[in-house]
XYZ file of N, CA, C and O in Angstrom:
692
model
N 0.820 -1.196 0.000
C 0.000 0.000 0.000
C 0.864 1.260 0.000
O 0.573 2.205 -0.718
N 1.938 1.257 0.829
C 2.846 2.409 0.873
C 3.444 2.672 -0.504
O 3.564 3.804 -0.938
N 3.835 1.589 -1.181
C 4.453 1.690 -2.497
C 3.475 2.323 -3.499
O 3.836 3.200 -4.272
N 2.231 1.886 -3.474
C 1.204 2.417 -4.365
C 0.975 3.900 -4.109
O 0.864 4.695 -5.048
N 0.916 4.300 -2.852
C 0.737 5.715 -2.513
C 1.917 6.551 -2.993
O 1.731 7.679 -3.458
N 3.101 6.026 -2.921
C 4.285 6.755 -3.403
C 4.222 6.956 -4.912
O 4.553 8.017 -5.418
N 3.807 5.934 -5.617
C 3.687 6.036 -7.071
C 2.626 7.071 -7.431
O 2.842 7.924 -8.300
N 1.499 7.024 -6.785
C 0.431 7.997 -7.052
C 0.920 9.408 -6.754
O 0.702 10.330 -7.543
N 1.605 9.595 -5.640
C 2.135 10.916 -5.286
C 3.138 11.393 -6.335
O 3.109 12.554 -6.753
N 4.001 10.516 -6.804
C 4.995 10.889 -7.820
C 4.321 11.301 -9.122
O 4.707 12.288 -9.757
N 3.302 10.553 -9.518
C 2.571 10.886 -10.752
C 1.875 12.233 -10.613
O 1.916 13.068 -11.517
N 1.232 12.472 -9.494
C 0.533 13.743 -9.282
C 1.495 14.918 -9.248
O 1.172 16.010 -9.716
N 2.676 14.721 -8.728
C 3.675 15.790 -8.706
C 4.210 16.037 -10.106
O 4.374 17.171 -10.531
N 4.464 14.991 -10.860
C 5.073 15.125 -12.183
C 4.085 15.534 -13.263
O 4.463 16.185 -14.227
N 2.820 15.196 -13.130
C 1.837 15.471 -14.189
C 1.754 16.936 -14.568
O 1.800 17.264 -15.747
N 1.654 17.872 -13.623
C 1.592 19.268 -14.036
C 2.875 19.728 -14.721
O 2.838 20.550 -15.621
N 4.002 19.181 -14.335
C 5.262 19.553 -14.969
C 5.289 19.088 -16.409
O 5.703 19.812 -17.302
N 4.823 17.873 -16.652
C 4.808 17.340 -18.006
C 3.838 18.127 -18.881
O 4.136 18.472 -20.005
N 2.696 18.459 -18.346
C 1.661 19.133 -19.131
C 2.105 20.515 -19.593
O 1.717 20.952 -20.660
N 2.904 21.202 -18.803
C 3.277 22.569 -19.158
C 4.730 22.702 -19.587
O 5.131 23.752 -20.034
N 5.520 21.655 -19.437
C 6.922 21.722 -19.826
C 7.016 21.613 -21.332
O 6.621 20.627 -21.916
N 7.519 22.663 -21.970
C 7.683 22.613 -23.414
C 6.394 22.772 -24.174
O 6.259 22.272 -25.274
N 5.420 23.473 -23.638
C 4.160 23.676 -24.336
C 3.204 22.530 -24.079
O 3.202 21.947 -23.008
N 2.396 22.202 -25.082
C 1.367 21.180 -24.930
C 1.466 20.126 -26.027
O 0.689 20.136 -26.989
N 2.409 19.178 -25.890
C 2.547 18.146 -26.923
C 1.331 17.237 -27.057
O 1.174 16.575 -28.074
N 0.461 17.253 -26.063
C -0.772 16.463 -26.158
C -1.666 17.015 -27.270
O -2.391 16.287 -27.931
N -1.597 18.322 -27.495
C -2.452 18.969 -28.501
C -1.684 19.368 -29.760
O -2.210 19.276 -30.862
N -0.468 19.854 -29.590
C 0.364 20.280 -30.727
C 1.334 19.145 -31.023
O 2.288 18.925 -30.287
N 1.062 18.423 -32.072
C 1.819 17.205 -32.395
C 3.078 17.520 -33.204
O 3.160 18.530 -33.901
N 4.028 16.625 -33.119
C 5.263 16.710 -33.899
C 4.944 16.324 -35.340
O 4.456 15.221 -35.587
N 5.184 17.203 -36.309
C 4.863 16.880 -37.710
C 5.959 16.030 -38.362
O 6.966 16.554 -38.840
N 5.772 14.736 -38.343
C 6.746 13.805 -38.931
C 7.048 14.193 -40.383
O 6.138 14.513 -41.143
N 8.317 14.171 -40.754
C 8.721 14.437 -42.132
C 8.659 15.892 -42.546
O 8.738 16.200 -43.736
N 8.513 16.803 -41.592
C 8.398 18.231 -41.945
C 9.588 18.712 -42.767
O 9.446 19.603 -43.605
N 10.777 18.127 -42.557
C 11.985 18.560 -43.265
C 11.815 18.451 -44.778
O 12.436 19.202 -45.530
N 10.962 17.534 -45.217
C 10.757 17.299 -46.647
C 9.561 18.058 -47.203
O 9.496 18.320 -48.404
N 8.597 18.393 -46.347
C 7.357 18.986 -46.850
C 7.206 20.468 -46.497
O 6.401 21.152 -47.129
N 7.933 20.956 -45.511
C 7.850 22.362 -45.132
C 8.930 23.151 -45.876
O 9.893 22.578 -46.366
N 8.758 24.459 -45.924
C 9.719 25.346 -46.569
C 10.596 26.006 -45.514
O 10.079 26.601 -44.568
N 11.915 25.900 -45.691
C 12.833 26.591 -44.781
C 12.908 28.047 -45.239
O 13.237 28.322 -46.386
N 12.558 28.971 -44.346
C 12.557 30.381 -44.733
C 13.652 31.202 -44.083
O 13.889 32.336 -44.513
N 14.352 30.668 -43.106
C 15.443 31.446 -42.499
C 16.313 30.573 -41.613
O 15.871 29.541 -41.102
N 17.542 31.022 -41.451
C 18.467 30.495 -40.448
C 19.018 31.719 -39.739
O 19.408 32.692 -40.390
N 19.028 31.687 -38.413
C 19.477 32.858 -37.658
C 19.985 32.460 -36.282
O 19.648 31.383 -35.787
N 20.802 33.336 -35.697
C 21.169 33.170 -34.300
C 19.949 33.570 -33.486
O 19.283 34.550 -33.803
N 19.645 32.808 -32.452
C 18.501 33.153 -31.602
C 18.825 34.384 -30.779
O 19.979 34.683 -30.499
N 17.805 35.065 -30.342
C 17.958 36.313 -29.586
C 18.785 36.121 -28.317
O 19.451 37.045 -27.876
N 18.769 34.910 -27.756
C 19.549 34.666 -26.538
C 21.045 34.554 -26.832
O 21.848 34.451 -25.918
N 21.394 34.562 -28.122
C 22.779 34.520 -28.589
C 23.563 33.308 -28.115
O 24.783 33.358 -27.967
N 22.881 32.211 -27.870
C 23.563 30.975 -27.504
C 23.093 29.795 -28.347
O 23.488 28.672 -28.078
N 22.259 30.055 -29.349
C 21.726 28.978 -30.171
C 21.535 29.464 -31.603
O 21.487 30.665 -31.860
N 21.410 28.513 -32.500
C 21.091 28.791 -33.897
C 19.711 28.203 -34.166
O 19.376 27.135 -33.646
N 18.917 28.890 -34.966
C 17.581 28.403 -35.312
C 17.439 28.301 -36.821
O 17.838 29.206 -37.552
N 16.873 27.182 -37.272
C 16.449 27.033 -38.667
C 14.937 27.043 -38.612
O 14.324 26.292 -37.843
N 14.323 27.899 -39.422
C 12.882 28.131 -39.358
C 12.179 27.584 -40.599
O 12.603 27.841 -41.729
N 11.091 26.872 -40.368
C 10.316 26.242 -41.430
C 8.840 26.627 -41.285
O 8.358 26.850 -40.184
N 8.128 26.644 -42.419
C 6.690 26.893 -42.416
C 6.023 25.911 -43.380
O 6.592 25.584 -44.425
N 4.819 25.471 -43.032
C 4.096 24.588 -43.951
C 3.418 25.426 -45.037
O 3.452 26.662 -45.018
N 2.801 24.743 -45.980
C 2.196 25.426 -47.134
C 1.071 26.376 -46.726
O 0.897 27.434 -47.328
N 0.297 26.033 -45.708
C -0.786 26.919 -45.258
C -0.205 28.255 -44.786
O -0.707 29.321 -45.139
N 0.872 28.209 -44.019
C 1.505 29.447 -43.534
C 2.087 30.244 -44.693
O 1.866 31.456 -44.795
N 2.816 29.589 -45.579
C 3.430 30.273 -46.724
C 2.348 30.931 -47.572
O 2.455 32.102 -47.952
N 1.285 30.201 -47.860
C 0.194 30.729 -48.675
C -0.469 31.932 -48.002
O -0.768 32.939 -48.652
N -0.708 31.847 -46.701
C -1.336 32.954 -45.964
C -0.501 34.222 -46.081
O -1.016 35.293 -46.384
N 0.781 34.093 -45.847
C 1.658 35.269 -45.887
C 1.869 35.775 -47.304
O 2.012 36.973 -47.511
N 1.859 34.886 -48.288
C 1.981 35.304 -49.682
C 0.798 36.185 -50.064
O 0.937 37.143 -50.826
N -0.368 35.881 -49.504
C -1.566 36.673 -49.783
C -1.658 37.916 -48.895
O -2.651 38.631 -48.927
N -0.614 38.155 -48.098
C -0.590 39.341 -47.247
C -1.456 39.236 -46.009
O -1.794 40.242 -45.397
N -1.823 38.022 -45.649
C -2.669 37.816 -44.471
C -1.836 37.226 -43.343
O -0.700 36.816 -43.538
N -2.438 37.180 -42.180
C -1.794 36.463 -41.081
C -2.065 34.983 -41.273
O -2.874 34.589 -42.111
N -1.397 34.152 -40.499
C -1.521 32.702 -40.660
C -2.952 32.221 -40.511
O -3.654 32.603 -39.584
N -3.340 31.363 -41.417
C -4.671 30.767 -41.385
C -4.663 29.534 -40.487
O -3.610 28.986 -40.166
N -5.835 29.097 -40.111
C -5.976 27.855 -39.367
C -5.330 26.736 -40.176
O -5.551 26.628 -41.382
N -4.497 25.945 -39.527
C -3.767 24.878 -40.204
C -2.310 25.222 -40.449
O -1.524 24.368 -40.845
N -1.934 26.475 -40.191
C -0.533 26.877 -40.353
C 0.300 26.219 -39.250
O -0.116 26.140 -38.099
N 1.479 25.746 -39.641
C 2.406 25.154 -38.685
C 3.787 25.739 -38.948
O 4.239 25.791 -40.095
N 4.433 26.166 -37.870
C 5.780 26.723 -37.933
C 6.699 25.813 -37.124
O 6.291 25.310 -36.077
N 7.911 25.646 -37.610
C 8.903 24.818 -36.927
C 10.153 25.649 -36.696
O 10.592 26.381 -37.585
N 10.728 25.500 -35.516
C 12.035 26.081 -35.244
C 12.944 24.952 -34.762
O 12.733 24.407 -33.675
N 13.905 24.592 -35.597
C 14.929 23.652 -35.159
C 15.940 24.465 -34.351
O 16.436 25.487 -34.825
N 16.244 24.006 -33.155
C 17.149 24.729 -32.265
C 18.456 23.948 -32.164
O 18.451 22.776 -31.760
N 19.546 24.608 -32.547
C 20.856 23.966 -32.570
C 21.784 24.542 -31.517
O 21.778 25.750 -31.265
N 22.603 23.669 -30.970
C 23.688 24.085 -30.087
C 24.859 24.435 -30.995
O 25.204 23.652 -31.890
N 25.476 25.600 -30.786
C 26.611 25.965 -31.645
C 27.922 25.348 -31.151
O 28.048 24.969 -29.988
N 28.878 25.269 -32.071
C 30.231 24.881 -31.683
C 30.785 26.001 -30.812
O 30.428 27.163 -30.979
N 31.662 25.635 -29.882
C 32.204 26.636 -28.959
C 33.727 26.633 -28.980
O 34.349 25.593 -29.226
N 34.291 27.792 -28.699
C 35.746 27.905 -28.619
C 36.235 27.440 -27.246
O 35.438 27.005 -26.407
N 37.529 27.574 -27.003
C 38.121 27.102 -25.748
C 37.546 27.807 -24.528
O 37.537 27.258 -23.425
N 37.036 29.021 -24.715
C 36.441 29.778 -23.609
C 34.950 29.494 -23.432
O 34.286 30.100 -22.594
N 34.407 28.620 -24.278
C 32.996 28.270 -24.176
C 32.071 29.228 -24.894
O 30.858 29.154 -24.736
N 32.624 30.113 -25.723
C 31.796 31.067 -26.470
C 31.472 30.493 -27.847
O 32.312 29.832 -28.466
N 30.252 30.745 -28.354
C 29.884 30.235 -29.679
C 30.830 30.766 -30.765
O 31.251 31.925 -30.726
N 31.137 29.901 -31.714
C 32.006 30.262 -32.828
C 31.130 30.744 -33.981
O 30.255 30.009 -34.458
N 31.370 31.970 -34.418
C 30.603 32.536 -35.534
C 31.340 32.293 -36.845
O 32.570 32.386 -36.914
N 30.568 31.977 -37.886
C 31.126 31.823 -39.225
C 31.285 33.185 -39.882
O 30.949 34.225 -39.297
N 31.756 33.193 -41.111
C 31.966 34.449 -41.854
C 30.670 35.227 -42.049
O 30.676 36.440 -42.149
N 29.546 34.516 -42.097
C 28.249 35.163 -42.291
C 27.639 35.680 -40.985
O 26.547 36.236 -40.967
N 28.332 35.466 -39.866
C 27.833 35.915 -38.572
C 26.996 34.873 -37.837
O 26.730 35.010 -36.653
N 26.579 33.842 -38.557
C 25.814 32.769 -37.913
C 26.771 31.853 -37.164
O 27.881 31.597 -37.620
N 26.311 31.357 -36.028
C 27.124 30.425 -35.265
C 27.272 29.120 -36.050
O 26.333 28.673 -36.718
N 28.439 28.509 -35.934
C 28.653 27.202 -36.532
C 27.852 26.176 -35.727
O 27.859 26.203 -34.499
N 27.176 25.296 -36.419
C 26.281 24.332 -35.780
C 27.049 23.112 -35.293
O 27.860 22.541 -36.030
N 26.753 22.720 -34.060
C 27.307 21.494 -33.494
C 26.273 20.377 -33.571
O 26.496 19.362 -34.208
N 25.104 20.592 -32.931
C 24.101 19.522 -32.914
C 22.696 20.087 -32.726
O 22.510 21.150 -32.146
N 21.721 19.328 -33.223
C 20.309 19.675 -33.044
C 19.917 19.330 -31.618
O 20.118 18.201 -31.166
N 19.366 20.305 -30.887
C 19.015 20.047 -29.489
C 17.503 19.984 -29.254
O 17.071 19.364 -28.289
N 16.700 20.631 -30.102
C 15.254 20.626 -29.899
C 14.542 21.068 -31.177
O 15.140 21.701 -32.051
N 13.259 20.737 -31.232
C 12.398 21.180 -32.327
C 11.151 21.787 -31.693
O 10.396 21.097 -31.005
N 10.960 23.090 -31.907
C 9.782 23.786 -31.377
C 8.719 23.852 -32.477
O 9.037 24.111 -33.632
N 7.476 23.615 -32.082
C 6.362 23.598 -33.032
C 5.304 24.596 -32.589
O 4.923 24.628 -31.418
N 4.848 25.424 -33.525
C 3.707 26.319 -33.317
C 2.638 25.896 -34.315
O 2.927 25.757 -35.498
N 1.434 25.701 -33.838
C 0.337 25.312 -34.724
C -0.830 26.260 -34.518
O -1.217 26.543 -33.393
N -1.384 26.749 -35.617
C -2.501 27.682 -35.585
C -3.768 26.916 -35.972
O -3.842 26.351 -37.059
N -4.733 26.923 -35.066
C -6.023 26.282 -35.351
C -7.135 27.109 -34.742
O -7.009 27.607 -33.635
N -8.222 27.226 -35.465
C -9.373 27.960 -34.929
C -10.404 27.006 -34.326
O -11.488 27.431 -33.949
N -10.042 25.735 -34.226
C -10.984 24.739 -33.701
C -10.306 23.812 -32.692
O -10.501 22.600 -32.731
N -9.511 24.379 -31.786
C -8.849 23.552 -30.784
C -9.880 22.836 -29.918
O -10.941 23.386 -29.620
N -9.541 21.642 -29.511
C -10.360 20.866 -28.586
C -10.530 21.672 -27.300
O -9.591 22.320 -26.843
N -11.684 21.638 -26.715
C -11.932 22.397 -25.472
C -11.053 21.904 -24.326
O -10.882 22.607 -23.335
N -10.468 20.712 -24.461
C -9.551 20.202 -23.440
C -8.215 20.945 -23.456
O -7.432 20.836 -22.526
N -7.961 21.718 -24.513
C -6.726 22.504 -24.627
C -7.043 23.906 -24.103
O -7.628 24.728 -24.797
N -6.678 24.198 -22.856
C -7.059 25.461 -22.224
C -6.574 26.696 -22.998
O -5.445 26.728 -23.487
N -7.433 27.676 -23.081
C -7.126 28.910 -23.799
C -5.888 29.611 -23.228
O -5.115 30.215 -23.966
N -5.679 29.495 -21.924
C -4.514 30.143 -21.310
C -3.198 29.464 -21.688
O -2.127 30.010 -21.446
N -3.259 28.307 -22.317
C -2.056 27.626 -22.799
C -1.804 27.903 -24.276
O -0.960 27.269 -24.889
N -2.571 28.859 -24.833
C -2.426 29.240 -26.243
C -2.231 30.752 -26.329
O -2.554 31.490 -25.420
N -1.747 31.182 -27.473
C -1.634 32.605 -27.768
C -2.466 32.840 -29.014
O -2.107 32.371 -30.093
N -3.583 33.533 -28.866
C -4.510 33.641 -29.984
C -4.934 32.228 -30.350
O -5.349 31.453 -29.498
N -4.787 31.886 -31.628
C -5.103 30.531 -32.081
C -3.867 29.642 -32.158
O -3.917 28.536 -32.680
N -2.726 30.131 -31.667
C -1.477 29.375 -31.723
C -1.300 28.499 -30.492
O -1.428 28.955 -29.370
N -0.942 27.248 -30.731
C -0.536 26.327 -29.672
C 0.933 26.004 -29.854
O 1.493 26.181 -30.943
N 1.574 25.544 -28.800
C 3.017 25.338 -28.809
C 3.388 23.979 -28.234
O 2.704 23.456 -27.354
N 4.526 23.455 -28.677
C 5.121 22.262 -28.073
C 6.603 22.237 -28.438
O 7.002 22.766 -29.486
N 7.405 21.633 -27.580
C 8.835 21.487 -27.828
C 9.161 20.000 -27.753
O 8.704 19.294 -26.848
N 9.950 19.559 -28.732
C 10.290 18.145 -28.858
C 11.799 17.943 -28.903
O 12.543 18.831 -29.307
N 12.212 16.738 -28.517
C 13.592 16.305 -28.727
C 13.763 16.051 -30.217
O 12.774 15.882 -30.947
N 15.008 15.987 -30.701
C 15.212 15.728 -32.134
C 14.552 14.448 -32.646
O 14.186 14.372 -33.820
N 14.334 13.464 -31.767
C 13.697 12.216 -32.196
C 12.174 12.294 -32.217
O 11.492 11.326 -32.516
N 11.609 13.460 -31.881
C 10.155 13.637 -31.919
C 9.444 13.350 -30.615
O 8.221 13.490 -30.536
N 10.165 12.988 -29.571
C 9.542 12.787 -28.261
C 9.419 14.140 -27.550
O 10.228 15.038 -27.781
N 8.413 14.275 -26.717
C 8.186 15.536 -25.995
C 9.410 15.875 -25.144
O 10.001 15.006 -24.507
N 9.784 17.143 -25.165
C 10.957 17.611 -24.423
C 10.510 18.417 -23.219
O 9.698 19.326 -23.339
N 11.056 18.097 -22.078
C 10.804 18.891 -20.878
C 11.509 20.227 -21.054
O 12.615 20.299 -21.580
N 10.866 21.298 -20.630
C 11.368 22.634 -20.920
C 10.792 23.595 -19.890
O 9.610 23.547 -19.591
N 11.611 24.479 -19.372
C 11.152 25.442 -18.371
C 10.503 26.684 -18.980
O 9.956 27.506 -18.262
N 10.612 26.852 -20.283
C 10.086 28.064 -20.904
C 8.562 28.031 -21.004
O 7.960 26.987 -21.206
N 7.966 29.201 -20.899
C 6.532 29.343 -21.080
C 6.327 30.016 -22.429
O 6.466 31.234 -22.550
N 6.023 29.245 -23.449
C 5.887 29.768 -24.817
C 4.863 30.898 -24.888
O 5.091 31.923 -25.527
N 3.716 30.705 -24.250
C 2.624 31.679 -24.296
C 3.086 33.037 -23.759
O 2.826 34.080 -24.360
N 3.769 33.021 -22.651
C 4.208 34.262 -22.010
C 5.081 35.108 -22.944
O 4.920 36.320 -23.016
N 5.981 34.478 -23.679
C 6.884 35.224 -24.557
C 6.238 35.630 -25.884
O 6.572 36.669 -26.440
N 5.320 34.816 -26.404
C 4.724 35.113 -27.704
C 3.537 36.075 -27.620
O 3.251 36.780 -28.591
N 2.840 36.127 -26.501
C 1.649 36.967 -26.380
C 1.888 38.444 -26.710
O 1.074 39.052 -27.406
N 2.991 39.055 -26.283
C 3.199 40.475 -26.616
C 3.388 40.736 -28.113
O 3.362 41.893 -28.542
N 3.561 39.697 -28.920
C 3.832 39.859 -30.348
C 2.565 39.798 -31.201
O 2.617 39.410 -32.367
N 1.444 40.219 -30.664
C 0.168 40.135 -31.383
C 0.243 40.823 -32.748
O -0.262 40.304 -33.733
N 0.884 41.976 -32.835
C 0.991 42.709 -34.099
C 1.868 42.012 -35.124
O 1.896 42.411 -36.282
N 2.583 40.986 -34.705
C 3.452 40.205 -35.592
C 2.925 38.781 -35.725
O 3.699 37.854 -35.916
N 1.629 38.608 -35.604
C 0.998 37.292 -35.666
C 1.625 36.351 -34.638
O 1.697 35.150 -34.848
N 2.101 36.918 -33.533
C 2.685 36.190 -32.401
C 4.010 35.492 -32.736
O 4.461 34.632 -32.006
N 4.638 35.869 -33.847
C 5.879 35.228 -34.297
C 7.092 36.126 -34.075
O 7.083 37.290 -34.489
N 8.133 35.580 -33.495
C 9.395 36.317 -33.386
C 10.017 36.493 -34.767
O 10.704 37.463 -35.025
N 9.775 35.565 -35.663
C 10.381 35.597 -36.999
C 9.418 36.143 -38.061
O 9.619 35.919 -39.254
N 8.415 36.879 -37.630
C 7.389 37.397 -38.538
C 7.992 38.123 -39.749
O 7.665 37.817 -40.893
N 8.884 39.080 -39.513
C 9.438 39.870 -40.619
C 10.269 39.010 -41.556
O 10.237 39.200 -42.762
N 10.988 38.041 -41.015
C 11.769 37.140 -41.862
C 10.840 36.336 -42.789
O 11.162 36.144 -43.958
N 9.707 35.896 -42.277
C 8.763 35.138 -43.103
C 8.101 36.039 -44.144
O 7.992 35.661 -45.314
N 7.705 37.224 -43.757
C 7.101 38.169 -44.701
C 8.099 38.501 -45.812
O 7.753 38.494 -47.001
N 9.345 38.773 -45.449
C 10.386 39.078 -46.465
C 10.619 37.881 -47.376
O 10.799 38.034 -48.579
N 10.609 36.673 -46.809
C 10.827 35.462 -47.605
C 9.742 35.293 -48.657
O 10.044 35.013 -49.820
N 8.483 35.440 -48.285
C 7.402 35.196 -49.264
C 7.311 36.310 -50.302
O 6.744 36.093 -51.372
N 7.888 37.480 -50.039
C 7.877 38.569 -51.017
C 8.898 38.362 -52.129
O 8.796 38.991 -53.181
N 9.862 37.480 -51.894
C 10.924 37.245 -52.906
C 10.431 36.415 -54.057
O 9.606 35.602 -54.004
């Protein structure tokens, strides 16, 4: 009986952490094969200056922005997050183009826009119609201390995207 109570207590303690760590992978799924079907629109150093990001958008997102609109329901954005190579002092090594040299893929962040989310997906865990999740490179849910909603909410005028201007510039070319 003691053993069973310990297991139940451990599950109850861990469940809220899993549900909010790295967004909501229960609702925002990892899009298998996105590397082949999505369009890469940018590579950049992340604002925290310790990572490199490769940014992808599916056809719904590309089409929405090409028409000068914000993302339509069904738009999915991907950010591959890479750890950069580091010098002897532990600082990221920048290439000639200013981008950090890539060492390894550390995470894949997914943003999905839907106007028909299941009511089980709480509105406070979304930004507008955008839901979020963070995955390990193998597609399994990644534990993460970041609160995606908190950082993206102030970007309402940019369709809640940090890379909004990069995507708009990409589709104009």
